[in-house]
Amino acid sequence: MATLVTLPSLPPTWTPPSEPASFISPFVQRKLIPAGAAYLAHIKRALNNFTFDEYDKQLEEEQKRLELLNADGLNGEDDLGVGDEEESPELLLLDAKEWKVCISGLVCYDLNSRYHLQKQDHYQVLGLSHLRFKATPEQIKIAHRKKVLKHHPDKKAGASHTTNDDAFFKCIQKANEVLTNPERRRQFDSVDPVCLSLEEDDPSASDFKGQEKDTALFYRTFAPIFEREARFSKKIPVPMLGENDDSKESVHAFYDFWYNFDSWRSFEYLDKEVNEGSDK
């Protein structure tokens, strides 16, 4: 692809050099091929209508992002505060085939107690138990990379001279598979064992007997509950529990939203599923 360029005429005051070069290289005809890094950079600038400075800035930001994602995850420079939780001995003994079932072989869910047993906590496996549903896709990606580097079977085989120590690695892969799939992550978040255990501790009216006028206690108790449940809302943003001196309009808006709360929460994750590696 060639571009015609019209050169400006020489100014009237221009004069040739007093000592012209004694030798001029002969003209050489070369074929320009639309390929290579320079050509690709030109195309990107043209398509995005970038100036050279804008393109260089975008290139620098992309390079930083790639360095963050591709770092080894063991030097603390790329962690974003994730992936460094130590695994308990019980966690390391998880059976990868039982990533979704309880001890009896079936998912256990008691509708009265709202409690169920799950073998694998995907957030805990990836070292994200302190963030849980608040973990961003980037944090999940970085945490997964760290765990893979730490627990890859090839690395363990070289250290322990065995190739059988890969059960927890399979748990890591399953956790990543669930948490990087938006639909499956929502299903897991709907029955997150830690959040379910918190729901067990939600107060009842009898817990406030004799303390009905303690507004500070009311806000301190219920604000975290509304924040926890807000994650299930189909509508965003979600109004949070405010303060005692909020305007009448804010209070009405809060109650209107929560009285008509539209939730995406579901319980498909608790359905019985054949374990991986099972012949049943």
Coordinates of C-alpha atoms in Angstrom, one line a residue:
M1 CA 0.0 0.0 0.0
A2 CA 1.6 3.3 -1.1
T3 CA 0.7 6.8 0.0
L4 CA 1.3 9.8 -2.3
V5 CA 2.9 12.7 -0.5
T6 CA 3.2 16.1 -2.1
L7 CA 6.4 17.9 -0.9
P8 CA 6.3 21.6 -0.3
S9 CA 8.2 23.8 -2.8
L10 CA 11.6 25.2 -1.8
P11 CA 11.6 28.6 -0.3
P12 CA 13.0 31.4 -2.6
T13 CA 16.0 32.0 -0.2
W14 CA 17.2 28.4 -0.4
T15 CA 20.6 27.7 -2.0
P16 CA 22.3 24.4 -2.6
P17 CA 25.2 23.4 -0.4
S18 CA 28.5 25.1 -1.3
E19 CA 30.3 21.7 -1.3
P20 CA 28.0 19.0 -2.6
A21 CA 28.8 15.4 -2.0
S22 CA 31.2 13.9 -4.5
F23 CA 29.4 10.6 -4.7
I24 CA 25.7 9.8 -4.7
S25 CA 24.5 6.3 -4.2
P26 CA 22.5 4.9 -7.2
F27 CA 18.8 4.6 -6.9
V28 CA 17.6 1.1 -5.7
Q29 CA 14.0 0.0 -6.3
R30 CA 12.7 -1.9 -3.3
K31 CA 9.3 -3.6 -2.8
L32 CA 7.5 -2.6 0.4
I33 CA 5.6 -5.6 2.0
P34 CA 2.7 -4.8 4.3
A35 CA 4.1 -6.9 7.2
G36 CA 6.1 -6.6 10.4
A37 CA 5.8 -4.9 13.7
A38 CA 6.0 -1.4 12.3
Y39 CA 3.3 -2.0 9.8
L40 CA 1.0 -3.6 12.5
A41 CA 1.6 -0.6 14.7
H42 CA 0.6 1.7 11.8
I43 CA -2.6 -0.3 11.3
K44 CA -3.5 -0.1 15.0
R45 CA -2.9 3.6 15.0
A46 CA -5.0 4.1 11.9
L47 CA -7.9 1.9 13.0
N48 CA -8.1 3.6 16.5
N49 CA -7.3 7.1 15.2
F50 CA -4.4 7.3 17.7
T51 CA -1.6 9.8 17.7
F52 CA 1.9 8.4 18.3
D53 CA 1.7 9.5 21.9
E54 CA -1.7 7.9 22.5
Y55 CA -0.5 4.7 20.9
D56 CA 2.7 4.6 23.0
K57 CA 0.6 5.2 26.2
Q58 CA -1.8 2.4 25.4
L59 CA 1.1 0.1 24.6
E60 CA 2.7 0.9 27.9
E61 CA -0.5 0.2 29.8
E62 CA -1.0 -3.1 28.0
Q63 CA 2.6 -4.1 28.8
K64 CA 2.0 -3.5 32.5
R65 CA -1.2 -5.5 32.4
L66 CA 0.6 -8.5 30.8
E67 CA 3.4 -8.3 33.2
L68 CA 1.0 -8.4 36.1
L69 CA -0.8 -11.4 34.7
N70 CA 2.3 -13.3 33.6
A71 CA 4.4 -12.7 36.7
D72 CA 5.4 -15.8 38.6
G73 CA 3.0 -15.0 41.5
L74 CA 5.5 -15.9 44.2
N75 CA 7.3 -12.7 44.7
G76 CA 4.4 -10.6 46.1
E77 CA 4.6 -8.0 43.4
D78 CA 1.6 -9.1 41.4
D79 CA -0.7 -10.6 44.0
L80 CA -3.4 -7.9 44.3
G81 CA -3.8 -9.4 47.8
V82 CA -4.9 -12.8 46.5
G83 CA -3.8 -16.4 46.2
D84 CA -1.4 -16.5 49.2
E85 CA -3.6 -18.1 51.8
E86 CA -2.0 -21.2 53.2
E87 CA -3.8 -24.5 52.6
S88 CA -4.8 -26.5 55.7
P89 CA -3.9 -30.2 55.8
E90 CA -7.7 -31.0 55.4
L91 CA -7.9 -28.8 52.3
L92 CA -5.0 -30.6 50.7
L93 CA -6.6 -33.9 51.2
L94 CA -9.7 -33.0 49.2
D95 CA -10.8 -35.7 46.7
A96 CA -11.1 -34.1 43.3
K97 CA -13.9 -36.5 42.4
E98 CA -16.0 -35.2 45.3
W99 CA -15.9 -31.5 44.3
K100 CA -19.6 -31.1 44.8
V101 CA -20.8 -33.8 47.2
C102 CA -21.0 -34.4 51.0
I103 CA -19.7 -37.3 53.0
S104 CA -22.7 -39.5 52.3
G105 CA -22.2 -39.2 48.5
L106 CA -25.1 -36.8 47.9
V107 CA -25.4 -33.1 48.2
C108 CA -26.9 -32.4 51.6
Y109 CA -29.3 -29.6 52.1
D110 CA -31.7 -29.1 55.0
L111 CA -34.5 -26.7 54.0
N112 CA -35.2 -26.1 57.7
S113 CA -31.7 -25.3 58.8
R114 CA -30.6 -23.9 55.4
Y115 CA -27.4 -25.7 55.9
H116 CA -25.6 -28.1 53.6
L117 CA -22.3 -29.9 53.4
Q118 CA -19.9 -29.3 50.5
K119 CA -16.6 -30.9 50.2
Q120 CA -15.0 -28.2 48.1
D121 CA -15.1 -24.5 48.8
H122 CA -13.8 -23.1 45.5
Y123 CA -12.9 -19.7 46.9
Q124 CA -10.8 -21.4 49.7
V125 CA -9.1 -23.6 47.2
L126 CA -7.9 -20.6 45.2
G127 CA -6.9 -18.6 48.3
L128 CA -9.8 -16.2 47.9
S129 CA -11.8 -17.0 51.0
H130 CA -11.3 -13.5 52.4
L131 CA -13.0 -12.0 49.2
R132 CA -15.5 -14.7 48.1
F133 CA -18.2 -13.1 45.9
K134 CA -16.3 -9.8 45.9
A135 CA -13.4 -11.3 44.0
T136 CA -12.9 -9.8 40.6
P137 CA -12.2 -11.9 37.4
E138 CA -8.6 -10.5 37.4
Q139 CA -8.1 -11.6 41.0
I140 CA -9.4 -15.1 40.2
K141 CA -7.1 -15.3 37.3
I142 CA -4.0 -14.3 39.3
A143 CA -5.0 -16.6 42.3
H144 CA -5.4 -19.5 39.9
R145 CA -2.0 -18.9 38.3
K146 CA -0.3 -18.8 41.7
K147 CA -1.9 -22.1 42.8
V148 CA -1.0 -23.8 39.6
L149 CA 2.6 -22.8 39.9
K150 CA 2.7 -24.0 43.5
H151 CA 0.8 -27.3 43.1
H152 CA 1.5 -28.4 39.5
P153 CA 2.0 -32.2 39.5
D154 CA 5.2 -31.9 37.5
K155 CA 6.7 -29.7 40.2
K156 CA 5.7 -32.0 43.0
A157 CA 6.9 -35.1 41.1
G158 CA 10.3 -33.6 40.8
A159 CA 10.4 -32.9 44.5
S160 CA 8.9 -36.1 45.8
H161 CA 9.6 -38.5 42.9
T162 CA 6.0 -39.4 42.6
T163 CA 3.3 -38.6 40.1
N164 CA 0.3 -39.5 42.3
D165 CA 0.1 -36.2 44.1
D166 CA -2.2 -34.4 41.8
A167 CA -5.6 -34.6 43.5
F168 CA -5.4 -31.0 44.9
F169 CA -4.2 -29.7 41.5
K170 CA -7.4 -31.1 40.0
C171 CA -9.4 -29.3 42.7
I172 CA -7.7 -26.1 41.7
Q173 CA -8.6 -26.6 38.1
K174 CA -12.2 -27.4 39.1
A175 CA -12.4 -24.2 41.2
N176 CA -11.1 -22.1 38.3
E177 CA -13.6 -23.8 35.9
V178 CA -16.5 -22.9 38.2
L179 CA -15.5 -19.4 39.2
T180 CA -14.5 -18.2 35.7
N181 CA -17.9 -19.3 34.3
P182 CA -20.4 -16.5 35.1
E183 CA -23.4 -18.8 35.3
R184 CA -21.7 -21.5 37.3
R185 CA -20.2 -19.0 39.6
R186 CA -23.6 -17.5 40.3
Q187 CA -24.9 -21.0 41.1
F188 CA -22.1 -21.6 43.5
D189 CA -22.5 -18.1 45.1
S190 CA -26.1 -18.9 45.6
V191 CA -25.2 -21.7 48.0
D192 CA -21.8 -20.5 49.2
P193 CA -21.2 -22.5 52.4
V194 CA -19.7 -19.6 54.3
C195 CA -22.5 -17.2 53.3
L196 CA -25.1 -19.9 54.2
S197 CA -23.5 -20.3 57.6
L198 CA -23.7 -16.5 58.1
E199 CA -27.4 -16.6 57.2
E200 CA -27.8 -19.2 60.1
D201 CA -26.8 -16.4 62.4
D202 CA -29.2 -13.7 61.1
P203 CA -31.0 -12.3 64.1
S204 CA -34.7 -12.6 64.8
A205 CA -37.1 -10.2 66.4
S206 CA -36.7 -11.9 69.7
D207 CA -33.0 -11.0 69.7
F208 CA -33.9 -7.3 69.9
K209 CA -36.3 -7.7 72.8
G210 CA -35.8 -4.8 75.2
Q211 CA -33.5 -3.0 72.7
E212 CA -36.0 -1.8 70.2
K213 CA -34.9 1.8 70.6
D214 CA -31.2 1.1 70.1
T215 CA -30.9 2.5 66.6
A216 CA -27.1 2.1 66.5
L217 CA -27.5 -1.6 67.2
F218 CA -30.1 -1.9 64.5
Y219 CA -27.9 -0.3 61.8
R220 CA -24.8 -2.1 63.0
T221 CA -26.6 -5.5 62.8
F222 CA -28.6 -5.2 59.6
A223 CA -26.3 -3.1 57.3
P224 CA -23.9 -6.1 56.7
I225 CA -26.9 -8.4 56.0
F226 CA -28.3 -6.1 53.4
E227 CA -24.9 -5.7 51.8
R228 CA -24.5 -9.5 51.7
E229 CA -28.0 -10.1 50.2
A230 CA -27.5 -7.2 47.6
R231 CA -25.3 -9.4 45.5
F232 CA -28.3 -11.4 44.4
S233 CA -30.1 -8.4 42.9
K234 CA -30.8 -8.3 39.2
K235 CA -31.1 -4.5 39.4
I236 CA -28.0 -2.4 40.0
P237 CA -27.2 -0.3 41.9
V238 CA -28.8 -1.6 45.1
P239 CA -29.7 1.0 47.9
M240 CA -28.0 0.1 51.2
L241 CA -29.2 0.6 54.7
G242 CA -28.5 4.2 55.4
E243 CA -28.3 6.3 58.6
N244 CA -30.9 7.4 61.1
D245 CA -31.0 10.9 59.7
D246 CA -31.6 9.9 56.1
S247 CA -34.2 11.9 54.2
K248 CA -37.8 10.6 53.9
E249 CA -37.3 10.1 50.1
S250 CA -34.2 7.9 50.7
V251 CA -36.0 5.8 53.2
H252 CA -39.0 5.3 50.9
A253 CA -36.7 4.4 48.0
F254 CA -34.9 1.9 50.1
Y255 CA -38.1 0.1 51.2
D256 CA -39.6 0.3 47.7
F257 CA -36.5 -1.5 46.3
W258 CA -36.3 -4.2 48.9
Y259 CA -40.1 -4.9 49.0
N260 CA -39.8 -5.6 45.2
F261 CA -36.4 -7.3 45.4
D262 CA -35.7 -9.2 42.1
S263 CA -33.2 -11.9 42.8
W264 CA -31.2 -14.1 40.4
R265 CA -30.3 -16.6 43.2
S266 CA -31.0 -20.2 42.3
F267 CA -30.2 -23.7 43.7
E268 CA -29.2 -25.7 40.7
Y269 CA -25.8 -26.2 42.2
L270 CA -27.4 -28.5 44.8
D271 CA -28.8 -30.9 42.2
K272 CA -27.3 -34.4 42.3
E273 CA -24.6 -34.8 39.8
V274 CA -22.5 -37.8 38.8
N275 CA -18.9 -37.4 40.0
E276 CA -16.1 -37.1 37.6
G277 CA -14.4 -40.4 37.2
S278 CA -17.5 -42.3 38.4
D279 CA -19.0 -45.2 36.4
K280 CA -22.4 -44.6 37.9

